[in-house]
Amino acid sequence: MEHDATVEGVGVGVSEEGGGTPVVLLRAREEIVPIFVSKDQAQSMQLAMAGEPFERPLTHDLLVEMVTEFGAAIDRVRIDDLADGTFYGKIDAEQYTDDRRKDMVFDARPSDAIAISLRVDCPVVVTGDVIDEAGRPPEQFDQGGSDSEDLGL
């Protein structure tokens, strides 16, 4: 079963590599699913959430522009698996040619999928199995302070 998710924020957390690791927090089924990301991915997500354009198109902006130019649209992104501590995602898209709809599914890193979803304002869904394995109660997370200051962006 899939559950709608919202991006609660981007901040820093403690991973196996130590403290100060960027993390995106998804809220799904009244739980928080933390997904560790790179600093570049975190910055891309923060810029999209703030609606701030970068001086040059970032990779996610370029991809969205290309998809649109090819007559396609991104319908939703999914975080659909978690294996050995690695999250997996998909991007569901559609394209119309000659009045016919073609559905497409692309394998994606969850960080890329989420960064793209923030740009096109499409739904993010997380499977119940992923939430069962990685979901945490919201009170486990201190979300105070400015996310961009925490990341030094």
CSV table of N, CA and C in Angstrom, one decimal:
chain,number,residue,atom,x,y,z
A,1,MET,N,0.8,-1.2,0.0
A,1,MET,CA,0.0,0.0,0.0
A,1,MET,C,0.9,1.2,0.0
A,2,GLU,N,0.5,2.2,-0.7
A,2,GLU,CA,1.2,3.5,-0.8
A,2,GLU,C,0.5,4.6,0.0
A,3,HIS,N,1.3,5.5,0.6
A,3,HIS,CA,0.8,6.5,1.4
A,3,HIS,C,1.4,7.9,0.9
A,4,ASP,N,0.5,8.9,0.9
A,4,ASP,CA,1.0,10.2,0.5
A,4,ASP,C,2.0,10.7,1.5
A,5,ALA,N,3.0,11.4,1.0
A,5,ALA,CA,4.0,12.0,1.8
A,5,ALA,C,4.2,13.5,1.5
A,6,THR,N,4.7,14.2,2.5
A,6,THR,CA,5.1,15.6,2.3
A,6,THR,C,6.5,15.7,2.8
A,7,VAL,N,7.2,16.7,2.2
A,7,VAL,CA,8.6,17.0,2.6
A,7,VAL,C,8.4,18.0,3.7
A,8,GLU,N,8.9,17.5,4.9
A,8,GLU,CA,8.8,18.3,6.1
A,8,GLU,C,9.9,19.3,6.2
A,9,GLY,N,11.1,18.9,5.6
A,9,GLY,CA,12.2,19.8,5.6
A,9,GLY,C,13.5,19.1,5.3
A,10,VAL,N,14.5,19.9,5.2
A,10,VAL,CA,15.9,19.4,4.9
A,10,VAL,C,16.8,19.9,6.0
A,11,GLY,N,17.5,19.1,6.6
A,11,GLY,CA,18.4,19.5,7.7
A,11,GLY,C,19.6,18.7,7.8
A,12,VAL,N,20.1,18.6,9.0
A,12,VAL,CA,21.3,17.7,9.2
A,12,VAL,C,21.0,16.7,10.3
A,13,GLY,N,21.6,15.5,10.1
A,13,GLY,CA,21.4,14.4,11.0
A,13,GLY,C,22.7,13.7,11.3
A,14,VAL,N,22.6,12.6,12.0
A,14,VAL,CA,23.7,11.8,12.3
A,14,VAL,C,23.5,10.5,11.6
A,15,SER,N,24.4,10.1,10.7
A,15,SER,CA,24.4,8.9,10.0
A,15,SER,C,25.6,8.0,10.4
A,16,GLU,N,25.8,6.9,9.7
A,16,GLU,CA,26.9,6.0,10.0
A,16,GLU,C,28.2,6.7,9.8
A,17,GLU,N,28.2,7.8,8.9
A,17,GLU,CA,29.4,8.5,8.6
A,17,GLU,C,29.7,9.6,9.7
A,18,GLY,N,28.8,9.8,10.6
A,18,GLY,CA,28.9,10.8,11.6
A,18,GLY,C,27.9,11.9,11.6
A,19,GLY,N,28.1,13.0,12.3
A,19,GLY,CA,27.2,14.1,12.3
A,19,GLY,C,27.3,15.0,11.2
A,20,GLY,N,26.3,15.9,11.0
A,20,GLY,CA,26.4,16.9,10.0
A,20,GLY,C,26.0,16.3,8.6
A,21,THR,N,25.4,15.2,8.5
A,21,THR,CA,25.0,14.6,7.2
A,21,THR,C,23.6,15.2,6.8
A,22,PRO,N,23.5,15.7,5.6
A,22,PRO,CA,22.2,16.3,5.2
A,22,PRO,C,21.1,15.2,5.1
A,23,VAL,N,19.9,15.5,5.5
A,23,VAL,CA,18.8,14.6,5.6
A,23,VAL,C,17.5,15.3,5.1
A,24,VAL,N,16.7,14.6,4.3
A,24,VAL,CA,15.4,15.1,4.0
A,24,VAL,C,14.4,14.3,4.8
A,25,LEU,N,13.4,15.0,5.4
A,25,LEU,CA,12.4,14.4,6.3
A,25,LEU,C,11.1,14.3,5.5
A,26,LEU,N,10.6,13.1,5.3
A,26,LEU,CA,9.3,12.9,4.7
A,26,LEU,C,8.3,12.5,5.8
A,27,ARG,N,7.1,13.2,5.8
A,27,ARG,CA,6.1,12.8,6.7
A,27,ARG,C,5.1,11.9,5.9
A,28,ALA,N,4.9,10.7,6.3
A,28,ALA,CA,3.9,9.8,5.7
A,28,ALA,C,3.3,8.9,6.8
A,29,ARG,N,2.0,8.8,6.8
A,29,ARG,CA,1.3,7.9,7.7
A,29,ARG,C,1.6,8.4,9.2
A,30,GLU,N,1.7,9.7,9.4
A,30,GLU,CA,1.9,10.3,10.7
A,30,GLU,C,3.3,9.8,11.3
A,31,GLU,N,4.2,9.5,10.4
A,31,GLU,CA,5.6,9.1,10.9
A,31,GLU,C,6.5,10.0,10.0
A,32,ILE,N,7.8,10.1,10.5
A,32,ILE,CA,8.8,10.7,9.7
A,32,ILE,C,9.8,9.7,9.2
A,33,VAL,N,10.0,9.8,7.9
A,33,VAL,CA,11.0,8.9,7.2
A,33,VAL,C,12.2,9.7,6.8
A,34,PRO,N,13.3,9.5,7.6
A,34,PRO,CA,14.5,10.3,7.2
A,34,PRO,C,15.3,9.6,6.1
A,35,ILE,N,15.7,10.4,5.1
A,35,ILE,CA,16.5,9.9,4.0
A,35,ILE,C,17.8,10.7,3.9
A,36,PHE,N,18.9,10.1,4.1
A,36,PHE,CA,20.2,10.9,4.0
A,36,PHE,C,20.5,11.2,2.6
A,37,VAL,N,21.0,12.4,2.3
A,37,VAL,CA,21.3,12.8,0.9
A,37,VAL,C,22.6,13.5,0.9
A,38,SER,N,23.1,13.9,-0.3
A,38,SER,CA,24.3,14.6,-0.4
A,38,SER,C,24.0,16.1,-0.1
A,39,LYS,N,25.1,16.9,0.1
A,39,LYS,CA,24.9,18.3,0.3
A,39,LYS,C,24.4,19.0,-0.9
A,40,ASP,N,24.8,18.6,-2.1
A,40,ASP,CA,24.3,19.2,-3.3
A,40,ASP,C,22.8,18.9,-3.5
A,41,GLN,N,22.4,17.7,-3.2
A,41,GLN,CA,20.9,17.3,-3.3
A,41,GLN,C,20.1,18.1,-2.2
A,42,ALA,N,20.7,18.3,-1.0
A,42,ALA,CA,20.0,19.1,0.0
A,42,ALA,C,19.8,20.5,-0.5
A,43,GLN,N,20.9,21.1,-1.0
A,43,GLN,CA,20.8,22.4,-1.5
A,43,GLN,C,19.8,22.6,-2.6
A,44,SER,N,19.7,21.6,-3.5
A,44,SER,CA,18.8,21.7,-4.6
A,44,SER,C,17.3,21.6,-4.1
A,45,MET,N,17.1,20.8,-3.1
A,45,MET,CA,15.8,20.7,-2.5
A,45,MET,C,15.4,22.0,-1.8
A,46,GLN,N,16.4,22.6,-1.0
A,46,GLN,CA,16.1,23.8,-0.3
A,46,GLN,C,15.8,24.9,-1.2
A,47,LEU,N,16.5,25.0,-2.3
A,47,LEU,CA,16.2,26.1,-3.3
A,47,LEU,C,14.8,25.9,-3.9
A,48,ALA,N,14.4,24.7,-4.2
A,48,ALA,CA,13.1,24.4,-4.7
A,48,ALA,C,12.0,24.8,-3.7
A,49,MET,N,12.2,24.4,-2.5
A,49,MET,CA,11.2,24.7,-1.4
A,49,MET,C,11.1,26.2,-1.2
A,50,ALA,N,12.2,26.9,-1.3
A,50,ALA,CA,12.2,28.4,-1.1
A,50,ALA,C,11.7,29.1,-2.4
A,51,GLY,N,11.6,28.4,-3.5
A,51,GLY,CA,11.3,29.0,-4.8
A,51,GLY,C,12.3,30.0,-5.3
A,52,GLU,N,13.6,29.7,-4.9
A,52,GLU,CA,14.7,30.6,-5.3
A,52,GLU,C,15.4,29.9,-6.5
A,53,PRO,N,15.5,30.7,-7.6
A,53,PRO,CA,16.2,30.1,-8.7
A,53,PRO,C,17.7,30.2,-8.5
A,54,PHE,N,18.5,29.3,-9.0
A,54,PHE,CA,19.9,29.3,-9.0
A,54,PHE,C,20.4,30.1,-10.2
A,55,GLU,N,21.6,30.7,-10.1
A,55,GLU,CA,22.0,31.6,-11.2
A,55,GLU,C,22.1,30.8,-12.6
A,56,ARG,N,22.3,29.5,-12.5
A,56,ARG,CA,22.4,28.6,-13.7
A,56,ARG,C,21.4,27.5,-13.4
A,57,PRO,N,20.8,26.9,-14.4
A,57,PRO,CA,19.9,25.7,-14.1
A,57,PRO,C,20.7,24.6,-13.4
A,58,LEU,N,20.1,24.1,-12.4
A,58,LEU,CA,20.7,22.9,-11.7
A,58,LEU,C,20.2,21.7,-12.5
A,59,THR,N,20.8,20.5,-12.3
A,59,THR,CA,20.4,19.3,-13.0
A,59,THR,C,19.0,19.0,-13.0
A,60,HIS,N,18.3,19.2,-11.8
A,60,HIS,CA,16.9,18.9,-11.7
A,60,HIS,C,16.1,19.9,-12.5
A,61,ASP,N,16.5,21.2,-12.5
A,61,ASP,CA,15.8,22.2,-13.3
A,61,ASP,C,15.9,21.8,-14.8
A,62,LEU,N,17.1,21.4,-15.2
A,62,LEU,CA,17.3,21.1,-16.6
A,62,LEU,C,16.4,19.9,-17.0
A,63,LEU,N,16.4,18.9,-16.2
A,63,LEU,CA,15.6,17.7,-16.5
A,63,LEU,C,14.1,18.0,-16.6
A,64,VAL,N,13.6,18.8,-15.7
A,64,VAL,CA,12.2,19.2,-15.8
A,64,VAL,C,11.9,20.0,-17.1
A,65,GLU,N,12.8,20.9,-17.4
A,65,GLU,CA,12.7,21.6,-18.7
A,65,GLU,C,12.7,20.7,-19.9
A,66,MET,N,13.6,19.8,-19.9
A,66,MET,CA,13.7,18.8,-21.0
A,66,MET,C,12.4,18.0,-21.1
A,67,VAL,N,11.9,17.4,-20.0
A,67,VAL,CA,10.7,16.6,-20.0
A,67,VAL,C,9.6,17.4,-20.6
A,68,THR,N,9.4,18.6,-20.1
A,68,THR,CA,8.3,19.5,-20.6
A,68,THR,C,8.5,19.7,-22.1
A,69,GLU,N,9.7,20.0,-22.5
A,69,GLU,CA,9.9,20.3,-24.0
A,69,GLU,C,9.6,19.1,-24.8
A,70,PHE,N,9.8,17.9,-24.3
A,70,PHE,CA,9.5,16.7,-25.1
A,70,PHE,C,8.0,16.3,-25.0
A,71,GLY,N,7.2,17.2,-24.4
A,71,GLY,CA,5.8,16.9,-24.4
A,71,GLY,C,5.3,15.9,-23.3
A,72,ALA,N,6.1,15.8,-22.3
A,72,ALA,CA,5.8,14.9,-21.2
A,72,ALA,C,5.6,15.6,-19.9
A,73,ALA,N,5.1,14.9,-18.9
A,73,ALA,CA,4.9,15.5,-17.6
A,73,ALA,C,5.2,14.4,-16.5
A,74,ILE,N,5.7,14.9,-15.4
A,74,ILE,CA,6.0,14.0,-14.3
A,74,ILE,C,4.7,14.0,-13.4
A,75,ASP,N,4.2,12.8,-13.2
A,75,ASP,CA,2.9,12.6,-12.5
A,75,ASP,C,3.1,12.5,-11.0
A,76,ARG,N,4.1,11.7,-10.6
A,76,ARG,CA,4.4,11.5,-9.1
A,76,ARG,C,5.7,10.8,-9.0
A,77,VAL,N,6.2,10.8,-7.8
A,77,VAL,CA,7.4,10.1,-7.4
A,77,VAL,C,7.1,9.1,-6.3
A,78,ARG,N,7.8,8.0,-6.3
A,78,ARG,CA,7.6,7.0,-5.3
A,78,ARG,C,8.9,6.6,-4.6
A,79,ILE,N,8.8,6.4,-3.3
A,79,ILE,CA,9.9,5.8,-2.5
A,79,ILE,C,9.3,4.4,-2.2
A,80,ASP,N,9.8,3.4,-3.0
A,80,ASP,CA,9.1,2.2,-3.0
A,80,ASP,C,9.9,1.0,-2.4
A,81,ASP,N,11.2,1.2,-2.0
A,81,ASP,CA,11.9,0.0,-1.5
A,81,ASP,C,13.0,0.6,-0.6
A,82,LEU,N,13.4,-0.3,0.3
A,82,LEU,CA,14.5,0.0,1.2
A,82,LEU,C,15.3,-1.4,1.4
A,83,ALA,N,16.5,-1.4,1.0
A,83,ALA,CA,17.3,-2.7,1.1
A,83,ALA,C,18.7,-2.4,1.6
A,84,ASP,N,19.1,-3.0,2.6
A,84,ASP,CA,20.5,-2.8,3.1
A,84,ASP,C,20.8,-1.4,3.4
A,85,GLY,N,19.8,-0.6,3.9
A,85,GLY,CA,20.0,0.8,4.3
A,85,GLY,C,19.9,1.8,3.1
A,86,THR,N,19.6,1.3,1.9
A,86,THR,CA,19.5,2.1,0.7
A,86,THR,C,18.1,2.2,0.3
A,87,PHE,N,17.6,3.5,0.1
A,87,PHE,CA,16.2,3.7,-0.4
A,87,PHE,C,16.3,3.7,-1.9
A,88,TYR,N,15.1,3.2,-2.5
A,88,TYR,CA,15.0,3.2,-3.9
A,88,TYR,C,13.7,4.0,-4.3
A,89,GLY,N,13.8,4.6,-5.5
A,89,GLY,CA,12.6,5.4,-5.9
A,89,GLY,C,12.3,5.2,-7.4
A,90,LYS,N,11.2,5.8,-7.7
A,90,LYS,CA,10.7,5.7,-9.1
A,90,LYS,C,10.1,7.1,-9.4
A,91,ILE,N,10.2,7.5,-10.7
A,91,ILE,CA,9.5,8.6,-11.2
A,91,ILE,C,8.5,8.2,-12.2
A,92,ASP,N,7.2,8.4,-12.0
A,92,ASP,CA,6.1,8.1,-12.9
A,92,ASP,C,5.8,9.3,-13.8
A,93,ALA,N,5.9,9.1,-15.1
A,93,ALA,CA,5.7,10.2,-16.1
A,93,ALA,C,4.7,9.7,-17.2
A,94,GLU,N,4.3,10.7,-17.9
A,94,GLU,CA,3.4,10.4,-19.1
A,94,GLU,C,3.8,11.4,-20.2
A,95,GLN,N,3.6,10.9,-21.4
A,95,GLN,CA,3.9,11.7,-22.6
A,95,GLN,C,2.7,11.4,-23.6
A,96,TYR,N,2.3,12.5,-24.3
A,96,TYR,CA,1.3,12.4,-25.3
A,96,TYR,C,1.9,12.7,-26.6
A,97,THR,N,1.7,11.7,-27.5
A,97,THR,CA,2.1,11.9,-28.9
A,97,THR,C,1.0,11.3,-29.8
A,98,ASP,N,0.7,12.1,-30.8
A,98,ASP,CA,-0.4,11.7,-31.7
A,98,ASP,C,-1.7,11.3,-30.9
A,99,ASP,N,-2.0,12.1,-29.9
A,99,ASP,CA,-3.2,12.0,-29.1
A,99,ASP,C,-3.2,10.6,-28.3
A,100,ARG,N,-2.1,10.0,-28.1
A,100,ARG,CA,-2.0,8.8,-27.4
A,100,ARG,C,-1.1,9.0,-26.2
A,101,ARG,N,-1.6,8.5,-25.1
A,101,ARG,CA,-0.8,8.6,-23.8
A,101,ARG,C,0.1,7.4,-23.7
A,102,LYS,N,1.4,7.7,-23.3
A,102,LYS,CA,2.4,6.7,-23.0
A,102,LYS,C,2.8,6.9,-21.6
A,103,ASP,N,2.6,5.9,-20.8
A,103,ASP,CA,3.1,5.9,-19.4
A,103,ASP,C,4.5,5.4,-19.3
A,104,MET,N,5.3,6.1,-18.5
A,104,MET,CA,6.7,5.7,-18.3
A,104,MET,C,7.1,5.7,-16.8
A,105,VAL,N,8.0,4.8,-16.5
A,105,VAL,CA,8.5,4.7,-15.1
A,105,VAL,C,10.0,4.7,-15.2
A,106,PHE,N,10.6,5.6,-14.4
A,106,PHE,CA,12.1,5.7,-14.4
A,106,PHE,C,12.6,5.4,-13.0
A,107,ASP,N,13.6,4.6,-13.0
A,107,ASP,CA,14.3,4.3,-11.7
A,107,ASP,C,15.1,5.6,-11.3
A,108,ALA,N,15.0,5.9,-10.0
A,108,ALA,CA,15.7,7.2,-9.6
A,108,ALA,C,16.1,7.0,-8.2
A,109,ARG,N,17.2,7.8,-7.9
A,109,ARG,CA,17.5,7.9,-6.4
A,109,ARG,C,16.4,8.7,-5.8
A,110,PRO,N,16.0,8.4,-4.6
A,110,PRO,CA,15.0,9.1,-3.9
A,110,PRO,C,15.3,10.6,-3.8
A,111,SER,N,16.6,11.0,-3.6
A,111,SER,CA,16.9,12.4,-3.5
A,111,SER,C,16.6,13.1,-4.8
A,112,ASP,N,16.9,12.5,-5.9
A,112,ASP,CA,16.6,13.1,-7.2
A,112,ASP,C,15.1,13.2,-7.4
A,113,ALA,N,14.4,12.1,-7.1
A,113,ALA,CA,13.0,12.1,-7.3
A,113,ALA,C,12.3,13.2,-6.4
A,114,ILE,N,12.7,13.3,-5.2
A,114,ILE,CA,12.1,14.4,-4.3
A,114,ILE,C,12.5,15.8,-4.8
A,115,ALA,N,13.7,16.0,-5.2
A,115,ALA,CA,14.1,17.3,-5.7
A,115,ALA,C,13.3,17.7,-6.9
A,116,ILE,N,13.0,16.7,-7.8
A,116,ILE,CA,12.2,17.0,-9.0
A,116,ILE,C,10.7,17.2,-8.6
A,117,SER,N,10.2,16.4,-7.7
A,117,SER,CA,8.8,16.6,-7.2
A,117,SER,C,8.6,18.0,-6.7
A,118,LEU,N,9.6,18.6,-6.0
A,118,LEU,CA,9.5,19.9,-5.4
A,118,LEU,C,9.4,21.0,-6.5
A,119,ARG,N,9.9,20.7,-7.7
A,119,ARG,CA,9.9,21.6,-8.8
A,119,ARG,C,8.6,21.6,-9.6
A,120,VAL,N,8.0,20.4,-9.7
A,120,VAL,CA,6.8,20.3,-10.5
A,120,VAL,C,5.6,20.1,-9.6
A,121,ASP,N,5.7,20.1,-8.3
A,121,ASP,CA,4.6,20.1,-7.4
A,121,ASP,C,3.7,18.8,-7.6
A,122,CYS,N,4.4,17.7,-7.8
A,122,CYS,CA,3.7,16.4,-8.0
A,122,CYS,C,3.7,15.7,-6.7
A,123,PRO,N,2.8,14.7,-6.5
A,123,PRO,CA,2.7,13.9,-5.3
A,123,PRO,C,4.0,13.1,-5.0
A,124,VAL,N,4.3,12.9,-3.8
A,124,VAL,CA,5.3,11.9,-3.3
A,124,VAL,C,4.6,10.9,-2.6
A,125,VAL,N,4.9,9.6,-2.9
A,125,VAL,CA,4.2,8.5,-2.1
A,125,VAL,C,5.4,7.6,-1.6
A,126,VAL,N,5.1,7.0,-0.5
A,126,VAL,CA,6.0,6.1,0.2
A,126,VAL,C,5.2,4.8,0.5
A,127,THR,N,5.8,3.6,0.2
A,127,THR,CA,5.2,2.4,0.5
A,127,THR,C,5.1,2.1,2.0
A,128,GLY,N,4.1,1.4,2.4
A,128,GLY,CA,3.9,1.0,3.8
A,128,GLY,C,5.1,0.2,4.3
A,129,ASP,N,5.7,-0.7,3.5
A,129,ASP,CA,6.9,-1.4,3.9
A,129,ASP,C,8.0,-0.5,4.3
A,130,VAL,N,8.3,0.5,3.4
A,130,VAL,CA,9.3,1.5,3.7
A,130,VAL,C,9.1,2.2,5.0
A,131,ILE,N,7.8,2.7,5.2
A,131,ILE,CA,7.5,3.4,6.4
A,131,ILE,C,7.6,2.5,7.6
A,132,ASP,N,7.2,1.2,7.5
A,132,ASP,CA,7.3,0.2,8.6
A,132,ASP,C,8.8,0.1,9.0
A,133,GLU,N,9.7,0.1,8.0
A,133,GLU,CA,11.1,-0.2,8.3
A,133,GLU,C,11.9,1.1,8.8
A,134,ALA,N,11.6,2.2,8.1
A,134,ALA,CA,12.4,3.4,8.4
A,134,ALA,C,11.6,4.6,9.1
A,135,GLY,N,10.3,4.5,9.2
A,135,GLY,CA,9.5,5.5,9.9
A,135,GLY,C,9.8,5.6,11.3
A,136,ARG,N,9.8,6.9,11.8
A,136,ARG,CA,10.0,7.2,13.2
A,136,ARG,C,9.0,8.2,13.7
A,137,PRO,N,8.7,8.1,15.0
A,137,PRO,CA,7.7,9.1,15.5
A,137,PRO,C,8.3,10.5,15.3
A,138,PRO,N,7.4,11.5,15.0
A,138,PRO,CA,7.9,12.9,14.8
A,138,PRO,C,8.6,13.5,16.0
A,139,GLU,N,8.3,13.1,17.2
A,139,GLU,CA,8.9,13.7,18.3
A,139,GLU,C,10.4,13.3,18.5
A,140,GLN,N,10.9,12.3,17.7
A,140,GLN,CA,12.3,12.0,17.7
A,140,GLN,C,13.2,13.0,17.0
A,141,PHE,N,12.5,14.0,16.3
A,141,PHE,CA,13.3,14.9,15.5
A,141,PHE,C,13.1,16.3,16.0
A,142,ASP,N,14.3,16.9,16.2
A,142,ASP,CA,14.3,18.4,16.5
A,142,ASP,C,14.4,19.2,15.3
A,143,GLN,N,13.3,19.8,14.9
A,143,GLN,CA,13.2,20.6,13.7
A,143,GLN,C,13.3,22.0,13.9
A,144,GLY,N,13.9,22.4,15.0
A,144,GLY,CA,14.0,23.9,15.3
A,144,GLY,C,15.2,24.5,14.5
A,145,GLY,N,15.1,25.8,14.4
A,145,GLY,CA,16.2,26.4,13.7
A,145,GLY,C,16.1,26.5,12.2
A,146,SER,N,16.9,27.1,11.5
A,146,SER,CA,16.9,27.3,10.0
A,146,SER,C,17.6,26.2,9.4
A,147,ASP,N,16.9,25.4,8.5
A,147,ASP,CA,17.6,24.3,7.8
A,147,ASP,C,18.8,24.8,7.0
A,148,SER,N,18.6,25.9,6.3
A,148,SER,CA,19.7,26.4,5.4
A,148,SER,C,20.9,26.8,6.2
A,149,GLU,N,20.7,27.3,7.4
A,149,GLU,CA,21.9,27.6,8.3
A,149,GLU,C,22.5,26.4,8.8
A,150,ASP,N,21.7,25.3,9.1
A,150,ASP,CA,22.3,24.1,9.6
A,150,ASP,C,23.2,23.5,8.6
A,151,LEU,N,22.9,23.6,7.3
A,151,LEU,CA,23.7,23.0,6.2
A,151,LEU,C,24.8,23.9,5.7
A,152,GLY,N,24.8,25.1,6.2
A,152,GLY,CA,25.8,26.0,5.7
A,152,GLY,C,25.6,26.5,4.3
A,153,LEU,N,24.4,26.5,3.9
A,153,LEU,CA,24.1,26.9,2.5
A,153,LEU,C,23.7,28.4,2.4
